[in-house]
Amino acid sequence: MRREFAIAAVALALAAPAYAQSGGAIVATAPGKAVIAETVKIAASITAIDKANREVTLKGPQGNLVTVTAGSEVKNFEQFRNIAKGDKVEAKFTQAVAIAIEPAKK
């Protein structure tokens, strides 16, 4: 059981530096279960804005593109008239892996 958890933890730890400029990890375990979460901050540039659908496409430091949707908690999205394609922003997100190990069913 612990070997699979250790492999997942190492895989996440090795993958995180590819994205991370700063962040902190949270690890929680219980018998047969584990959760690893990390909050990551990256510098990105805006490559597209879809104000009608409240979507912004960001290009990260390694050239990866991700489209994020501004949920209802972003109250002033419509007022961001001065954001534009090419603007540099700091994005903060949380990535997580949860695993559960159970006996095989016969």
Coordinates of N, CA and C in Angstrom, one line a residue, residues 3-94:
R3 N 3.9 1.7 -0.9 CA 4.7 1.8 -2.1 C 3.9 2.6 -3.2
E4 N 2.6 2.3 -3.4 CA 1.9 3.0 -4.4 C 1.7 4.4 -4.0
F5 N 1.5 4.7 -2.7 CA 1.4 6.1 -2.3 C 2.7 6.8 -2.5
A6 N 3.8 6.2 -2.2 CA 5.1 6.8 -2.4 C 5.4 7.1 -3.8
I7 N 5.0 6.2 -4.7 CA 5.2 6.4 -6.2 C 4.3 7.6 -6.6
A8 N 3.1 7.7 -6.1 CA 2.2 8.8 -6.5 C 2.8 10.1 -5.9
A9 N 3.3 10.1 -4.7 CA 3.9 11.3 -4.1 C 5.1 11.8 -4.9
V10 N 6.0 10.8 -5.3 CA 7.2 11.2 -6.0 C 6.8 11.8 -7.4
A11 N 5.8 11.1 -8.0 CA 5.4 11.6 -9.4 C 4.9 13.0 -9.3
L12 N 4.1 13.3 -8.3 CA 3.6 14.7 -8.1 C 4.7 15.6 -7.7
A13 N 5.6 15.2 -6.9 CA 6.7 16.1 -6.5 C 7.6 16.4 -7.7
L14 N 7.8 15.5 -8.6 CA 8.6 15.8 -9.8 C 7.9 16.6 -10.8
A15 N 6.6 16.4 -10.9 CA 5.8 17.2 -11.9 C 5.6 18.6 -11.4
A16 N 5.5 18.9 -10.1 CA 5.2 20.2 -9.6 C 6.2 21.3 -10.0
P17 N 7.5 21.0 -10.0 CA 8.5 22.1 -10.3 C 8.3 22.5 -11.8
A18 N 7.8 21.7 -12.6 CA 7.6 22.2 -14.0 C 6.6 23.3 -14.1
Y19 N 5.7 23.4 -13.1 CA 4.7 24.5 -13.1 C 5.0 25.5 -12.1
A20 N 5.6 25.1 -11.0 CA 5.6 25.9 -9.8 C 6.7 27.0 -9.8
Q21 N 6.3 28.2 -9.4 CA 7.3 29.1 -9.0 C 7.3 29.3 -7.5
S22 N 6.2 29.1 -6.9 CA 6.1 29.0 -5.5 C 4.9 28.3 -5.1
G23 N 4.8 27.7 -3.9 CA 3.7 27.0 -3.4 C 4.0 26.2 -2.2
G24 N 3.0 25.5 -1.7 CA 3.2 24.7 -0.5 C 2.3 23.4 -0.7
A25 N 2.8 22.3 -0.2 CA 2.1 21.0 -0.3 C 1.4 20.7 1.0
I26 N 0.3 20.0 0.8 CA -0.5 19.5 1.9 C -0.7 18.0 1.7
V27 N -0.3 17.2 2.6 CA -0.5 15.7 2.5 C -1.3 15.2 3.6
A28 N -2.3 14.4 3.3 CA -3.2 13.8 4.3 C -3.3 12.3 4.0
T29 N -3.2 11.5 5.1 CA -3.3 10.0 4.9 C -4.3 9.4 5.9
A30 N -4.8 8.3 5.5 CA -5.6 7.4 6.4 C -5.3 6.0 5.9
P31 N -5.6 5.0 6.6 CA -5.3 3.6 6.2 C -5.9 3.4 4.8
G32 N -5.0 3.1 3.8 CA -5.4 2.8 2.4 C -5.8 4.0 1.6
K33 N -5.7 5.2 2.1 CA -6.0 6.4 1.4 C -5.0 7.5 1.6
A34 N -4.9 8.4 0.6 CA -4.0 9.5 0.7 C -4.4 10.6 -0.3
V35 N -4.1 11.8 0.1 CA -4.4 13.0 -0.7 C -3.2 13.9 -0.6
I36 N -2.8 14.4 -1.8 CA -1.7 15.3 -1.9 C -2.2 16.5 -2.7
A37 N -2.1 17.7 -2.1 CA -2.5 18.9 -2.8 C -1.5 20.0 -2.7
E38 N -1.3 20.8 -3.7 CA -0.3 21.8 -3.7 C -0.9 23.1 -4.4
T39 N -0.7 24.2 -3.8 CA -1.1 25.5 -4.4 C 0.1 26.0 -5.1
V40 N -0.1 26.4 -6.3 CA 1.0 26.8 -7.2 C 0.7 28.2 -7.8
K41 N 1.7 29.0 -7.9 CA 1.6 30.3 -8.5 C 2.6 30.3 -9.7
I42 N 2.0 30.8 -10.8 CA 2.9 30.9 -12.0 C 2.7 32.2 -12.7
A43 N 3.7 32.7 -13.4 CA 3.6 33.9 -14.2 C 3.1 33.4 -15.5
A44 N 2.1 34.1 -16.1 CA 1.5 33.7 -17.4 C 1.2 34.9 -18.2
S45 N 0.9 34.7 -19.4 CA 0.4 35.8 -20.3 C -0.9 35.5 -20.8
I46 N -1.8 36.5 -21.0 CA -3.1 36.2 -21.6 C -3.0 36.1 -23.1
T47 N -3.5 35.0 -23.6 CA -3.5 34.8 -25.1 C -4.8 35.0 -25.7
A48 N -5.9 34.9 -24.9 CA -7.3 35.1 -25.4 C -8.2 35.4 -24.3
I49 N -9.2 36.2 -24.6 CA -10.3 36.6 -23.6 C -11.6 36.4 -24.3
D50 N -12.5 35.6 -23.7 CA -13.9 35.5 -24.2 C -14.8 36.0 -23.1
K51 N -15.1 37.3 -23.2 CA -15.8 38.0 -22.1 C -17.3 37.4 -22.0
A52 N -17.8 37.0 -23.1 CA -19.2 36.5 -23.1 C -19.3 35.2 -22.3
N53 N -18.3 34.4 -22.4 CA -18.3 33.1 -21.6 C -17.4 33.2 -20.4
R54 N -16.9 34.4 -20.1 CA -16.1 34.6 -18.9 C -14.8 33.7 -18.9
E55 N -14.2 33.6 -20.0 CA -13.0 32.7 -20.1 C -11.8 33.5 -20.5
V56 N -10.7 33.1 -19.9 CA -9.4 33.7 -20.2 C -8.4 32.6 -20.5
T57 N -7.7 32.6 -21.6 CA -6.7 31.6 -21.9 C -5.3 32.2 -21.5
L58 N -4.6 31.4 -20.8 CA -3.3 31.8 -20.2 C -2.2 30.9 -20.8
K59 N -1.0 31.5 -21.1 CA 0.1 30.7 -21.5 C 1.1 30.8 -20.4
G60 N 1.5 29.6 -19.9 CA 2.4 29.5 -18.8 C 3.9 29.6 -19.2
P61 N 4.8 29.5 -18.3 CA 6.2 29.7 -18.6 C 6.8 28.7 -19.5
Q62 N 6.2 27.5 -19.6 CA 6.7 26.5 -20.5 C 5.9 26.4 -21.8
G63 N 5.1 27.4 -22.0 CA 4.3 27.4 -23.3 C 3.0 26.7 -23.2
N64 N 2.6 26.1 -22.1 CA 1.4 25.4 -22.0 C 0.2 26.4 -21.9
L65 N -0.9 26.0 -22.6 CA -2.1 26.9 -22.6 C -3.1 26.3 -21.7
V66 N -3.8 27.1 -21.0 CA -4.9 26.6 -20.2 C -6.0 27.7 -20.2
T67 N -7.2 27.3 -20.4 CA -8.4 28.2 -20.4 C -9.1 28.1 -19.0
V68 N -9.2 29.2 -18.4 CA -9.9 29.3 -17.1 C -11.2 30.1 -17.2
T69 N -12.2 29.6 -16.5 CA -13.5 30.3 -16.4 C -13.6 31.1 -15.1
A70 N -13.9 32.3 -15.2 CA -14.2 33.1 -14.1 C -15.6 32.8 -13.5
G71 N -15.6 32.2 -12.4 CA -16.9 31.8 -11.8 C -17.7 33.0 -11.3
S72 N -18.8 32.7 -10.7 CA -19.6 33.8 -10.2 C -19.0 34.5 -9.0
E73 N -18.0 33.9 -8.4 CA -17.3 34.5 -7.3 C -16.4 35.7 -7.7
V74 N -16.1 35.7 -9.0 CA -15.4 36.9 -9.6 C -16.4 37.9 -10.0
K75 N -16.8 38.7 -9.0 CA -17.9 39.7 -9.2 C -17.7 40.8 -10.2
N76 N -16.4 41.2 -10.4 CA -16.2 42.4 -11.3 C -15.6 42.0 -12.6
F77 N -15.8 40.8 -13.1 CA -15.2 40.3 -14.3 C -15.6 41.3 -15.5
E78 N -16.8 41.7 -15.6 CA -17.3 42.5 -16.7 C -16.6 43.9 -16.6
Q79 N -16.1 44.3 -15.5 CA -15.5 45.6 -15.3 C -14.0 45.6 -15.7
F80 N -13.4 44.5 -16.0 CA -12.0 44.4 -16.4 C -11.8 44.8 -17.8
R81 N -12.2 46.0 -18.2 CA -12.1 46.4 -19.6 C -10.6 46.6 -20.0
N82 N -9.8 46.8 -19.0 CA -8.4 47.1 -19.3 C -7.5 45.9 -19.4
I83 N -8.0 44.7 -19.3 CA -7.2 43.5 -19.5 C -7.2 43.2 -21.0
A84 N -6.1 42.8 -21.5 CA -6.0 42.6 -22.9 C -5.0 41.4 -23.2
K85 N -5.2 40.9 -24.4 CA -4.3 39.9 -24.9 C -2.8 40.4 -24.8
G86 N -1.9 39.5 -24.3 CA -0.5 39.9 -24.1 C -0.2 40.4 -22.7
D87 N -1.2 40.7 -21.9 CA -0.9 41.2 -20.5 C -0.3 40.0 -19.7
K88 N 0.6 40.4 -18.8 CA 1.2 39.4 -17.9 C 0.4 39.4 -16.6
V89 N 0.2 38.2 -16.1 CA -0.6 38.0 -14.9 C 0.1 36.9 -14.0
E90 N -0.3 36.9 -12.8 CA 0.1 35.8 -11.9 C -1.2 34.9 -11.6
A91 N -1.0 33.7 -11.9 CA -2.1 32.7 -11.7 C -1.8 31.9 -10.5
K92 N -2.8 31.6 -9.7 CA -2.7 30.7 -8.6 C -3.7 29.7 -8.7
F93 N -3.3 28.4 -8.5 CA -4.3 27.3 -8.6 C -3.8 26.2 -7.7
T94 N -4.7 25.3 -7.4 CA -4.4 24.1 -6.6 C -4.6 22.9 -7.4

